[in-house]
XYZ file of C-alpha atoms in Angstrom:
653
model
C 0.000 0.000 0.000
C 1.386 3.508 -0.793
C 2.662 5.553 2.139
C 0.443 8.169 3.744
C 2.682 10.951 2.407
C 2.263 9.598 -1.126
C -1.481 9.417 -0.663
C -1.715 12.985 0.626
C 0.461 14.359 -2.185
C -1.698 12.680 -4.794
C -4.881 13.774 -3.037
C -3.730 17.411 -3.030
C -3.087 17.247 -6.756
C -6.393 15.505 -7.373
C -8.244 18.071 -5.273
C -6.916 20.926 -7.387
C -8.058 19.237 -10.592
C -11.530 18.447 -9.246
C -11.924 21.921 -7.738
C -11.323 23.527 -11.130
C -14.054 21.324 -12.574
C -16.803 21.780 -9.973
C -16.153 25.308 -8.677
C -19.451 27.047 -8.137
C -21.372 23.762 -7.944
C -20.247 22.508 -4.506
C -20.251 24.717 -1.367
C -16.749 25.434 -0.153
C -15.504 25.045 3.399
C -15.231 28.812 3.574
C -18.980 29.024 2.977
C -19.700 26.738 5.904
C -17.240 28.401 8.258
C -18.835 31.768 7.469
C -22.145 30.329 8.589
C -20.575 28.883 11.757
C -19.200 32.322 12.607
C -22.650 33.836 12.076
C -24.166 31.292 14.468
C -21.830 32.239 17.306
C -22.231 35.959 16.748
C -25.989 35.609 17.075
C -25.714 33.615 20.282
C -23.732 36.357 22.109
C -22.877 34.404 25.257
C -23.885 36.084 28.517
C -26.780 36.919 30.832
C -29.936 37.841 28.924
C -28.481 36.529 25.682
C -30.170 34.107 23.332
C -27.672 31.531 24.555
C -28.761 31.937 28.173
C -32.429 31.846 27.206
C -31.885 28.521 25.461
C -29.948 27.115 28.425
C -32.774 28.118 30.760
C -35.353 26.497 28.481
C -33.328 23.281 28.494
C -33.985 23.031 32.242
C -37.743 23.588 31.880
C -39.502 20.246 32.268
C -42.704 21.629 30.792
C -40.816 22.045 27.513
C -38.617 18.977 27.979
C -40.522 16.404 30.067
C -37.856 13.793 29.342
C -35.432 15.517 31.736
C -37.508 14.072 34.592
C -36.585 10.544 33.499
C -33.532 8.319 33.719
C -32.764 5.940 30.877
C -31.290 2.455 30.703
C -29.808 0.366 27.916
C -32.017 -2.430 26.615
C -29.923 -5.417 25.555
C -30.926 -7.942 22.911
C -32.329 -7.597 19.417
C -36.011 -8.145 20.008
C -38.266 -5.433 18.624
C -39.169 -3.034 21.440
C -42.694 -3.212 22.933
C -43.671 0.147 21.434
C -42.844 -1.038 17.916
C -44.665 -4.329 18.473
C -47.770 -2.389 19.511
C -47.347 -0.171 16.450
C -47.249 -3.218 14.151
C -50.554 -4.486 15.548
C -52.233 -1.107 15.155
C -50.811 -0.559 11.671
C -52.060 -3.920 10.364
C -55.597 -2.962 11.327
C -55.264 0.375 9.525
C -53.718 -1.246 6.423
C -56.380 -3.904 5.820
C -58.850 -1.792 3.848
C -56.105 0.038 1.917
C -54.368 -3.220 0.965
C -57.569 -4.840 -0.292
C -58.237 -1.822 -2.476
C -54.634 -1.740 -3.760
C -54.645 -5.358 -5.024
C -58.293 -5.255 -6.120
C -60.044 -7.689 -3.771
C -62.848 -7.317 -1.243
C -61.785 -6.392 2.271
C -63.517 -9.498 3.650
C -61.028 -11.661 1.743
C -58.053 -10.190 3.591
C -56.806 -11.642 6.865
C -54.553 -9.189 8.726
C -51.732 -11.694 9.179
C -51.585 -12.324 5.407
C -50.951 -8.686 4.485
C -47.365 -8.414 3.167
C -45.066 -6.334 5.351
C -43.945 -3.614 2.947
C -41.063 -1.220 3.561
C -40.476 1.880 1.440
C -36.764 2.737 1.259
C -35.267 6.011 0.041
C -31.607 6.423 -0.868
C -29.054 9.069 -0.082
C -28.025 11.818 -2.444
C -28.547 15.219 -0.834
C -31.297 17.460 -2.171
C -31.535 15.224 -5.254
C -32.588 12.260 -3.114
C -34.777 14.383 -0.861
C -36.787 15.752 -3.786
C -36.945 12.654 -5.985
C -37.842 10.337 -3.094
C -40.641 12.767 -2.280
C -41.837 12.316 -5.864
C -41.729 8.527 -5.557
C -43.603 8.663 -2.239
C -46.191 10.972 -3.781
C -46.784 8.393 -6.494
C -46.997 5.636 -3.874
C -49.508 7.652 -1.872
C -51.727 8.405 -4.865
C -51.692 4.747 -5.933
C -52.505 3.489 -2.437
C -49.199 1.710 -1.727
C -48.118 4.134 0.988
C -51.234 3.426 3.047
C -50.482 -0.307 3.118
C -46.774 0.052 3.985
C -45.431 -0.773 7.440
C -42.083 1.062 7.314
C -40.499 4.057 5.603
C -36.707 4.110 5.844
C -34.101 6.527 4.584
C -30.445 7.320 4.086
C -29.123 10.893 4.066
C -31.302 13.101 1.851
C -34.249 10.720 2.095
C -34.038 11.096 5.880
C -34.491 14.842 5.382
C -37.600 14.184 3.305
C -39.076 11.804 5.890
C -38.380 14.269 8.709
C -40.165 17.084 6.879
C -43.114 14.859 5.996
C -43.647 14.029 9.681
C -43.157 17.618 10.892
C -44.106 20.765 9.004
C -45.334 18.707 6.033
C -48.158 17.627 8.338
C -48.084 14.079 6.928
C -48.901 15.378 3.460
C -46.542 14.945 0.511
C -48.316 17.776 -1.317
C -47.635 20.189 1.559
C -44.070 18.916 1.856
C -43.487 19.590 -1.852
C -44.954 23.084 -1.547
C -42.595 23.751 1.349
C -39.549 22.605 -0.630
C -40.467 24.889 -3.511
C -40.426 27.839 -1.112
C -37.329 26.889 0.856
C -34.616 25.604 -1.474
C -34.000 28.489 -3.865
C -31.543 30.259 -1.556
C -28.079 28.666 -1.145
C -27.705 27.004 2.227
C -24.457 28.871 2.815
C -26.155 32.253 2.263
C -25.660 33.335 5.857
C -27.523 36.723 5.621
C -30.813 34.832 5.134
C -29.931 32.567 8.052
C -29.208 35.540 10.303
C -32.410 37.233 9.138
C -34.383 34.178 10.234
C -32.684 34.262 13.622
C -33.460 37.962 14.143
C -37.031 38.069 12.848
C -38.278 34.846 14.442
C -36.897 34.484 17.990
C -39.027 31.425 18.710
C -37.693 29.561 15.698
C -34.169 30.807 16.459
C -34.259 29.221 19.897
C -35.370 25.871 18.533
C -32.888 25.857 15.660
C -29.931 26.835 17.846
C -30.897 24.623 20.790
C -28.903 21.679 19.464
C -25.534 23.428 19.257
C -26.145 25.234 22.549
C -26.948 21.968 24.279
C -23.743 20.364 23.041
C -21.668 23.446 23.857
C -23.122 23.892 27.352
C -22.377 20.241 28.176
C -18.804 20.459 26.865
C -19.559 18.121 23.999
C -17.403 18.006 20.891
C -18.827 20.430 18.323
C -18.092 19.777 14.664
C -18.850 21.324 11.315
C -21.649 18.760 10.978
C -23.477 20.403 13.894
C -23.248 23.833 12.276
C -24.398 22.352 8.979
C -27.427 20.737 10.638
C -28.301 24.024 12.338
C -28.329 25.933 9.061
C -30.065 23.090 7.244
C -32.858 23.125 9.836
C -33.387 26.850 9.220
C -34.228 25.868 5.626
C -36.086 22.607 6.103
C -37.886 22.891 9.445
C -39.381 26.388 9.254
C -42.633 26.834 7.373
C -42.815 29.783 4.976
C -46.187 31.101 3.871
C -46.965 31.662 0.206
C -49.832 34.150 0.500
C -47.899 37.382 0.712
C -47.486 37.028 4.466
C -43.808 36.500 5.252
C -44.529 35.103 8.697
C -42.791 31.884 9.680
C -43.902 29.319 12.225
C -42.584 26.161 13.799
C -43.959 23.592 16.242
C -41.527 22.982 19.150
C -42.476 19.288 19.191
C -41.234 18.986 15.608
C -37.671 19.312 16.899
C -37.961 16.110 18.953
C -37.757 13.034 16.744
C -39.377 10.897 19.451
C -42.514 13.007 19.079
C -43.095 11.520 15.639
C -44.578 8.649 17.645
C -47.716 10.810 17.830
C -48.417 9.714 14.254
C -47.341 6.075 14.568
C -48.643 4.913 17.953
C -52.114 4.245 16.549
C -50.910 2.928 13.210
C -51.865 6.001 11.180
C -48.480 6.266 9.456
C -45.620 3.902 8.540
C -42.842 3.785 11.144
C -39.924 6.034 10.067
C -36.425 4.547 10.317
C -33.449 6.930 10.067
C -29.935 5.562 9.554
C -26.311 6.493 10.288
C -23.014 4.593 10.427
C -19.817 4.605 12.440
C -16.598 4.024 10.496
C -14.361 1.615 12.408
C -10.802 1.908 11.100
C -7.849 -0.508 11.227
C -5.761 -0.337 14.398
C -2.648 0.524 12.415
C -4.220 3.812 11.296
C -3.383 5.313 14.693
C 0.286 4.835 13.915
C 0.108 6.048 10.335
C -1.832 9.253 10.988
C -1.032 11.917 13.531
C -3.520 12.305 16.356
C -6.236 14.807 15.572
C -5.545 15.079 11.873
C -8.135 12.771 10.373
C -9.328 10.222 12.911
C -9.737 9.897 16.653
C -8.777 7.070 18.939
C -12.402 6.093 19.487
C -12.720 5.257 15.802
C -9.917 2.689 15.818
C -10.548 -1.040 16.002
C -8.290 -2.641 18.602
C -7.635 -6.023 17.027
C -8.654 -5.716 13.417
C -6.803 -4.702 10.275
C -9.915 -4.237 8.178
C -12.159 -1.207 8.178
C -15.924 -1.467 8.198
C -19.059 0.556 8.852
C -21.292 -0.238 11.802
C -24.952 0.599 11.193
C -27.202 2.406 13.663
C -30.884 3.193 13.329
C -33.204 5.679 14.976
C -36.991 5.455 15.147
C -39.388 7.522 17.272
C -38.929 4.778 19.873
C -35.277 3.713 20.014
C -31.702 4.341 18.895
C -29.244 1.493 18.586
C -27.567 -1.124 16.449
C -28.393 -4.738 15.786
C -24.660 -5.399 15.701
C -24.189 -4.191 19.290
C -27.471 -5.733 20.543
C -28.077 -2.564 22.578
C -30.814 0.092 22.442
C -31.791 3.271 24.281
C -34.938 5.425 24.144
C -34.690 8.010 21.384
C -35.474 10.772 23.882
C -32.260 9.829 25.752
C -29.926 9.926 22.736
C -27.093 12.394 23.396
C -26.860 11.706 27.137
C -23.834 10.181 28.767
C -24.286 6.576 29.811
C -22.027 4.502 32.033
C -22.633 0.874 32.849
C -25.955 0.749 31.024
C -27.541 3.753 32.800
C -27.738 7.440 31.946
C -25.734 9.617 34.333
C -27.350 12.923 33.377
C -30.764 14.256 32.472
C -30.459 16.365 29.358
C -33.141 17.157 26.763
C -33.541 14.989 23.702
C -31.013 15.733 20.957
C -32.449 18.429 18.724
C -33.651 17.378 15.256
C -31.450 20.056 13.695
C -28.353 18.221 14.939
C -29.792 14.925 13.690
C -30.505 16.328 10.216
C -26.864 17.280 9.927
C -25.788 13.839 11.104
C -28.120 11.945 8.758
C -26.882 13.925 5.763
C -23.233 14.558 6.583
C -21.974 13.442 3.178
C -19.248 16.106 3.278
C -17.496 14.102 6.022
C -17.089 11.291 3.513
C -13.800 9.646 2.745
C -11.800 11.026 -0.131
C -12.796 8.051 -2.266
C -16.473 8.847 -1.667
C -15.922 12.496 -2.582
C -14.561 11.479 -5.952
C -17.439 9.065 -6.587
C -20.003 11.798 -5.911
C -18.447 14.536 -8.037
C -17.436 12.301 -10.931
C -20.837 12.497 -12.704
C -20.617 16.289 -13.025
C -17.017 16.279 -14.265
C -16.145 16.353 -17.944
C -15.515 12.925 -19.444
C -11.927 13.834 -20.297
C -11.078 14.699 -16.711
C -12.984 11.779 -15.168
C -11.288 9.307 -17.526
C -7.864 10.668 -16.665
C -8.652 10.484 -12.958
C -9.864 6.871 -12.893
C -6.453 5.231 -13.106
C -5.115 7.844 -10.725
C -7.783 7.003 -8.151
C -7.424 3.257 -8.589
C -3.816 3.269 -7.392
C -4.615 5.108 -4.160
C -8.156 3.827 -3.529
C -7.331 1.860 -0.361
C -5.818 4.852 1.392
C -8.494 7.242 0.180
C -11.186 4.927 1.605
C -9.823 5.384 5.125
C -9.324 9.134 5.395
C -12.070 11.614 6.355
C -10.812 15.162 5.721
C -13.613 16.501 7.960
C -14.564 14.995 11.311
C -17.906 13.208 11.657
C -20.217 14.393 14.422
C -19.579 13.141 17.949
C -21.969 11.845 20.622
C -21.547 10.037 23.963
C -21.519 6.262 23.531
C -24.705 4.786 25.074
C -23.041 1.443 25.799
C -19.870 2.799 27.384
C -18.739 0.310 30.068
C -21.891 -1.735 29.519
C -21.771 -4.822 31.778
C -21.865 -8.172 29.982
C -22.119 -6.752 26.473
C -22.827 -9.022 23.538
C -19.588 -10.397 22.004
C -20.044 -8.128 18.980
C -20.281 -5.092 21.282
C -17.301 -5.854 23.525
C -14.810 -3.573 21.761
C -17.449 -0.932 21.136
C -18.304 -0.742 24.854
C -14.810 0.612 25.595
C -15.353 3.706 23.444
C -16.378 6.798 25.385
C -17.758 8.510 22.278
C -19.173 7.473 18.942
C -18.554 9.317 15.688
C -21.495 9.031 13.315
C -21.542 9.495 9.546
C -23.982 9.630 6.698
C -25.001 5.973 6.140
C -24.524 6.401 2.399
C -20.801 5.979 2.984
C -21.439 2.255 3.275
C -24.692 1.532 1.431
C -26.858 4.214 -0.092
C -30.015 2.168 0.486
C -31.345 1.555 4.043
C -31.594 -2.197 3.570
C -30.037 -3.523 6.769
C -32.541 -2.212 9.364
C -35.328 -3.713 7.277
C -33.838 -7.185 7.705
C -34.144 -7.197 11.504
C -35.901 -10.247 12.923
C -39.264 -9.221 14.293
C -39.900 -6.762 11.471
C -40.409 -9.670 9.092
C -40.431 -7.499 5.989
C -41.756 -9.315 2.907
C -41.283 -6.633 0.232
C -38.776 -3.766 0.052
C -39.646 -1.027 -2.431
C -36.389 0.861 -2.948
C -36.177 4.293 -4.555
C -32.549 4.782 -5.570
C -31.392 8.327 -6.352
C -27.672 7.588 -6.053
C -25.027 9.366 -8.092
C -23.550 7.298 -10.942
C -26.510 4.978 -10.463
C -25.672 2.433 -13.161
C -22.515 1.277 -11.398
C -23.421 1.470 -7.703
C -22.439 -1.595 -5.613
C -25.367 -1.556 -3.184
C -26.526 -5.070 -4.063
C -23.085 -6.599 -3.608
C -22.689 -4.811 -0.269
C -26.078 -6.073 0.867
C -25.168 -9.611 -0.145
C -21.978 -9.412 1.926
C -23.954 -8.146 4.900
C -26.616 -10.844 4.840
C -23.983 -13.556 4.540
C -22.144 -12.118 7.536
C -25.356 -11.868 9.552
C -26.697 -15.262 8.454
C -29.846 -13.819 6.863
C -31.413 -16.228 4.381
C -34.388 -14.315 3.037
C -32.686 -11.545 1.060
C -32.307 -11.882 -2.748
C -28.763 -13.185 -3.350
C -27.502 -10.542 -5.757
C -23.780 -11.232 -5.950
C -21.332 -9.692 -8.370
C -21.425 -12.728 -10.652
C -25.205 -12.582 -10.677
C -25.142 -8.875 -11.455
C -22.906 -9.611 -14.432
C -25.436 -12.150 -15.641
C -28.168 -9.567 -15.374
C -26.071 -7.048 -17.293
C -26.238 -9.134 -20.471
C -29.061 -10.572 -22.464
C -28.811 -13.983 -24.092
C -26.925 -13.365 -27.328
C -27.834 -9.691 -27.257
C -26.507 -6.269 -26.239
C -25.896 -5.189 -22.624
C -29.108 -4.776 -20.644
C -30.192 -1.211 -19.957
C -31.659 -0.233 -16.619
C -35.447 -0.107 -16.523
C -37.732 1.992 -14.371
C -38.534 -0.969 -12.132
C -36.612 -4.172 -11.535
C -37.760 -7.039 -9.349
C -35.531 -9.421 -7.407
C -37.082 -12.372 -5.587
C -35.425 -13.794 -2.506
C -34.934 -17.468 -1.824
C -34.700 -19.675 1.223
C -31.790 -21.998 0.569
C -28.734 -23.382 2.303
C -26.485 -22.244 -0.540
C -27.044 -18.613 -1.487
C -24.851 -19.074 -4.561
C -26.907 -21.958 -5.945
C -29.634 -19.871 -7.525
C -29.841 -18.729 -11.114
C -31.384 -15.991 -13.186
C -34.771 -16.750 -14.694
C -37.077 -14.652 -16.807
C -40.632 -13.840 -15.821
C -43.122 -15.872 -17.825
C -45.887 -13.992 -19.611
C -44.577 -10.709 -18.296
C -44.944 -7.853 -20.749
C -43.518 -5.308 -18.332
C -39.895 -4.167 -18.572
C -39.032 -5.487 -15.125
C -36.331 -8.053 -14.443
C -36.764 -10.991 -12.098
C -33.858 -12.579 -10.264
C -34.833 -15.721 -8.447
C -34.466 -19.339 -7.655
C -37.605 -21.183 -8.568
C -39.876 -20.546 -5.555
C -41.971 -23.166 -3.797
C -45.561 -23.268 -4.933
C -48.072 -21.786 -2.489
C -49.452 -24.471 -0.213
C -46.624 -26.887 -0.958
C -46.231 -27.413 2.761
C -42.491 -26.818 2.809
C -41.588 -26.453 6.473
C -38.626 -24.283 5.578
C -40.748 -21.833 3.554
C -43.237 -21.638 6.424
C -40.491 -20.608 8.838
C -38.588 -18.122 6.662
C -40.410 -16.088 4.049
C -38.220 -14.869 1.168
C -37.954 -11.104 0.652
C -38.708 -9.461 -2.669
C -36.883 -6.286 -3.679
C -38.707 -3.912 -6.031
C -36.020 -1.536 -7.250
C -36.736 1.880 -8.786
C -33.573 3.596 -10.112
C -33.777 7.325 -10.786
C -33.222 7.312 -14.542
C -34.646 9.417 -17.392
C -38.142 8.662 -18.652
C -38.925 9.355 -22.299
C -42.571 9.860 -21.355
C -41.571 12.673 -18.976
C -39.264 15.442 -20.184
C -37.296 12.897 -22.222
C -34.076 14.917 -22.278
C -33.995 15.430 -18.496
C -31.264 13.291 -16.911
C -30.541 13.859 -13.183
C -27.121 12.243 -13.584
C -25.885 15.106 -15.772
C -27.759 18.104 -14.346
C -25.551 20.265 -12.072
C -28.490 21.182 -9.838
C -28.869 17.444 -9.030
C -25.359 17.150 -7.584
C -25.218 15.666 -4.081
C -23.350 18.749 -2.881
C -25.636 21.336 -4.464
C -27.824 23.203 -1.978
C -29.700 25.608 -4.222
C -32.668 24.343 -6.233
C -35.185 26.611 -7.971
C -38.928 26.039 -7.733
C -39.284 24.726 -11.276
C -36.349 22.391 -10.712
C -37.954 21.007 -7.538
C -41.150 20.310 -9.489
C -39.189 18.774 -12.385
C -37.214 16.351 -10.226
C -40.132 15.347 -8.002
C -42.247 14.825 -11.107
C -39.687 12.395 -12.541
C -39.822 10.286 -9.397
C -43.617 10.214 -9.477
C -43.668 9.324 -13.178
C -41.130 6.530 -12.758
C -43.220 5.050 -9.943
C -46.319 5.038 -12.119
C -44.308 3.183 -14.793
C -43.797 0.296 -12.395
C -47.119 0.399 -10.547
C -48.613 -2.729 -12.116
C -45.473 -4.698 -11.284
C -45.766 -3.599 -7.659
C -49.404 -4.661 -7.493
C -48.561 -8.085 -8.937
C -45.750 -8.675 -6.432
C -47.912 -7.702 -3.469
C -50.837 -9.825 -4.624
C -48.589 -12.845 -5.243
C -46.976 -12.395 -1.825
C -50.407 -12.136 -0.202
C -51.573 -15.335 -1.901
C -48.436 -17.165 -0.748
C -48.822 -16.006 2.847
C -52.518 -16.864 2.770
C -51.810 -20.387 1.482
C -49.142 -20.904 4.121
C -51.465 -19.718 6.890
C -54.217 -22.055 5.736
C -51.738 -24.913 5.617
C -50.583 -24.156 9.159
C -54.152 -24.021 10.405
C -54.866 -27.338 8.692
C -51.895 -28.959 10.397
C -52.892 -27.481 13.753
C -56.430 -28.831 13.411
C -55.014 -32.218 12.549
C -52.807 -32.201 15.638
C -55.692 -31.134 17.871
C -57.868 -33.869 16.437
C -55.171 -36.453 17.074
C -54.744 -35.187 20.643
C -58.470 -35.670 21.292
C -58.772 -39.258 19.957
C -59.520 -42.143 22.385
C -56.060 -43.565 21.679
C -54.505 -40.299 22.840
C -56.721 -40.290 25.937
C -55.622 -43.856 26.720
C -51.967 -42.887 26.435
C -52.541 -39.996 28.836
C -54.154 -42.309 31.412
């Protein structure tokens, strides 16, 4: 591997070349630091200052009732009781909507047969936020949204979900209207940020509460926190469109746990937000000076490989399946020792979380290149590819900007799970945008107890035709021993990329991958869908017929992935291609109203192109689950009958 000095020299040269190409399209560090400076000037530390007002409010239990409670770590990977109750309530609410969606009478639908559907939005900054909103709008209009159990996101899709549940008032139409009003000013335009702070003191207090809370508790403040603060001033404040320039905000909107108001009774899908922690090889501590690029807490003690550890946050809990440890969402940000919180601080402000969910600018250098490549000229990108290839390993380890930092909830946790042993020695955790590992929020949807049957993924990734999300997911499920996920390995992807005796396969607006339940995940093969006139692709082993009585299929239902890539649609502004439009760059934070409508409209149109495929998958899955339930009930009746025979009674006596 090249030395660190070699890597840094090459990176400096590469940075100059890329900067010349994308100047004016990606906010500079100077832009962000200007905003940070504006934040601190407005706070004006001291008695009677905005800072002191916020600190006083933090101690008001009428505003922050959670400060009256202590929190403990819940160990194990069972779904928490609140989510279990949500599932029961949601099934009841979904029954009528599901029957209507697949075209059957409600009386034909048994609640336990309804497929568990998860809608998954990718990362990709404003591009993902807007296009995933378009896809969700299409899903809502078609009726799919109302029969979905979960809605999960990475990065920009997390921003969309957060706005939908807050000032969007659970309406995609209102959320879209808000985006049209809020995104046409660059995020780094600090005069507009300061104007918001001065003209709306109530909103200013809520927006700045996150950084004040961290500062007042001597937490590590990073650029991510400042970014989240400014981002919230754009995304979490409602702006009227009737000539009245007034702005309003609901204080409860800044507490993610309060989104449970809309899920407790099953009225909405459960939102799942995702982040990752980058665990680096132990040798990195020796190769990089302390404080330059990594911190000691990020270093694996006994491992020479680097990996990303996934964390999820719902209105109920924060934690990781890989650490087998969970805390209430309202307690995230507190210090824990030995499995118990040692302080009573307010819930971490949603502004800070928005920055954390979408902190793509803390990516590794390799990720930076991947994101900006689509907006570079072909000549430059071609010349850079070989350059990058030589130094890829080193560039995949270095974060030029620090991720955001929080206290580790499982610090000194007694009797941690084996997978959490090393993690429990870390006083802090550094969290990144989950798109650094996989730009689709697949892993939380595979948790036992959620029992997801169908994942509908809306992928707005950069350079979408070459993304490795499927291969990464396949590696994950093999490591975790998950059988139900479609086995989409690299070899299988290569098979899909070619047609029999024909040209390379082009991506279509919807592609379908069926999971299998098999001992050998590499034993399956690609098959075509019989009598299918749609453009979708099916990847599958031959599934068991419904009612076949296979004990294995009864115990582990295969998962189906319905994949919607964000690609041009000739039936909708045929020449519009998000991959080549500068305003669709991951690092662009200025989108005009007509551009918001254009991008959201593409997502909605692409969903409608695959709607019939979605209906077919859900109906087929429902029929399979129904057949399996009837078979189980038949076997149970048979066993009961046998237990009540005279012979059985004689054996008992």
